Amino acid sequence: MNRPYIFCHMMTSLDGKIMGKYMETPVSFALQSAKVKDGGSVWLRYLVKGKE
């Protein structure tokens, strides 16, 4: 039986804050566009924003 693989790509800040300038770096944009390059059949994106 073939089972699906699950990969979790997560971005966290070093200072523990939810939002910050790290979300605007080239690496951040590359991770956000990974779904286009991946070619997989399923993509789930969950964005958490909160008050600091």
PDB file of C-alpha atoms in Angstrom:
ATOM      1  CA  MET A   1       0.000   0.000   0.000  1.00  0.00           C
ATOM      2  CA  ASN A   2       1.406   3.377  -1.013  1.00  0.00           C
ATOM      3  CA  ARG A   3       1.095   5.959   1.708  1.00  0.00           C
ATOM      4  CA  PRO A   4       1.351   9.704   1.192  1.00  0.00           C
ATOM      5  CA  TYR A   5       4.293  11.673   2.480  1.00  0.00           C
ATOM      6  CA  ILE A   6       3.702  14.779   4.559  1.00  0.00           C
ATOM      7  CA  PHE A   7       6.233  17.589   4.597  1.00  0.00           C
ATOM      8  CA  CYS A   8       5.790  20.545   6.933  1.00  0.00           C
ATOM      9  CA  HIS A   9       7.661  23.699   5.965  1.00  0.00           C
ATOM     10  CA  MET A  10       7.500  26.198   8.798  1.00  0.00           C
ATOM     11  CA  MET A  11       8.997  29.612   9.302  1.00  0.00           C
ATOM     12  CA  THR A  12       9.620  30.909  12.787  1.00  0.00           C
ATOM     13  CA  SER A  13      11.415  33.971  14.039  1.00  0.00           C
ATOM     14  CA  LEU A  14      14.450  33.764  16.276  1.00  0.00           C
ATOM     15  CA  ASP A  15      12.953  36.200  18.781  1.00  0.00           C
ATOM     16  CA  GLY A  16       9.647  34.326  19.090  1.00  0.00           C
ATOM     17  CA  LYS A  17       7.460  37.019  17.533  1.00  0.00           C
ATOM     18  CA  ILE A  18       4.781  36.045  15.038  1.00  0.00           C
ATOM     19  CA  MET A  19       5.342  38.872  12.561  1.00  0.00           C
ATOM     20  CA  GLY A  20       8.550  40.630  11.670  1.00  0.00           C
ATOM     21  CA  LYS A  21      10.901  41.679   8.905  1.00  0.00           C
ATOM     22  CA  TYR A  22      11.972  38.076   8.426  1.00  0.00           C
ATOM     23  CA  MET A  23       8.702  37.585   6.521  1.00  0.00           C
ATOM     24  CA  GLU A  24       9.979  39.981   3.821  1.00  0.00           C
ATOM     25  CA  THR A  25      13.306  38.279   3.073  1.00  0.00           C
ATOM     26  CA  PRO A  26      14.090  36.553  -0.243  1.00  0.00           C
ATOM     27  CA  VAL A  27      14.090  33.185   1.543  1.00  0.00           C
ATOM     28  CA  SER A  28      10.590  33.849   2.834  1.00  0.00           C
ATOM     29  CA  PHE A  29       9.314  34.570  -0.668  1.00  0.00           C
ATOM     30  CA  ALA A  30      11.041  31.440  -1.961  1.00  0.00           C
ATOM     31  CA  LEU A  31       9.285  29.292   0.638  1.00  0.00           C
ATOM     32  CA  GLN A  32       5.932  30.908  -0.091  1.00  0.00           C
ATOM     33  CA  SER A  33       6.317  30.174  -3.798  1.00  0.00           C
ATOM     34  CA  ALA A  34       7.372  26.552  -3.193  1.00  0.00           C
ATOM     35  CA  LYS A  35       3.860  25.388  -4.018  1.00  0.00           C
ATOM     36  CA  VAL A  36       4.310  26.563  -7.598  1.00  0.00           C
ATOM     37  CA  LYS A  37       7.607  24.726  -7.998  1.00  0.00           C
ATOM     38  CA  ASP A  38       6.534  21.644  -6.076  1.00  0.00           C
ATOM     39  CA  GLY A  39       3.980  20.355  -8.548  1.00  0.00           C
ATOM     40  CA  GLY A  40       2.268  18.337  -5.829  1.00  0.00           C
ATOM     41  CA  SER A  41      -1.411  17.545  -5.851  1.00  0.00           C
ATOM     42  CA  VAL A  42      -2.248  19.113  -2.486  1.00  0.00           C
ATOM     43  CA  TRP A  43      -1.167  22.350  -0.878  1.00  0.00           C
ATOM     44  CA  LEU A  44      -2.298  23.725   2.459  1.00  0.00           C
ATOM     45  CA  ARG A  45      -1.183  27.077   3.719  1.00  0.00           C
ATOM     46  CA  TYR A  46      -2.053  28.249   7.184  1.00  0.00           C
ATOM     47  CA  LEU A  47      -1.054  31.747   8.159  1.00  0.00           C
ATOM     48  CA  VAL A  48      -1.182  32.835  11.783  1.00  0.00           C
ATOM     49  CA  LYS A  49      -1.290  36.504  12.636  1.00  0.00           C
ATOM     50  CA  GLY A  50      -1.694  37.958  16.065  1.00  0.00           C
ATOM     51  CA  LYS A  51      -1.361  41.129  18.031  1.00  0.00           C
ATOM     52  CA  GLU A  52       2.025  41.810  19.533  1.00  0.00           C
TER      53      GLU A  52
END
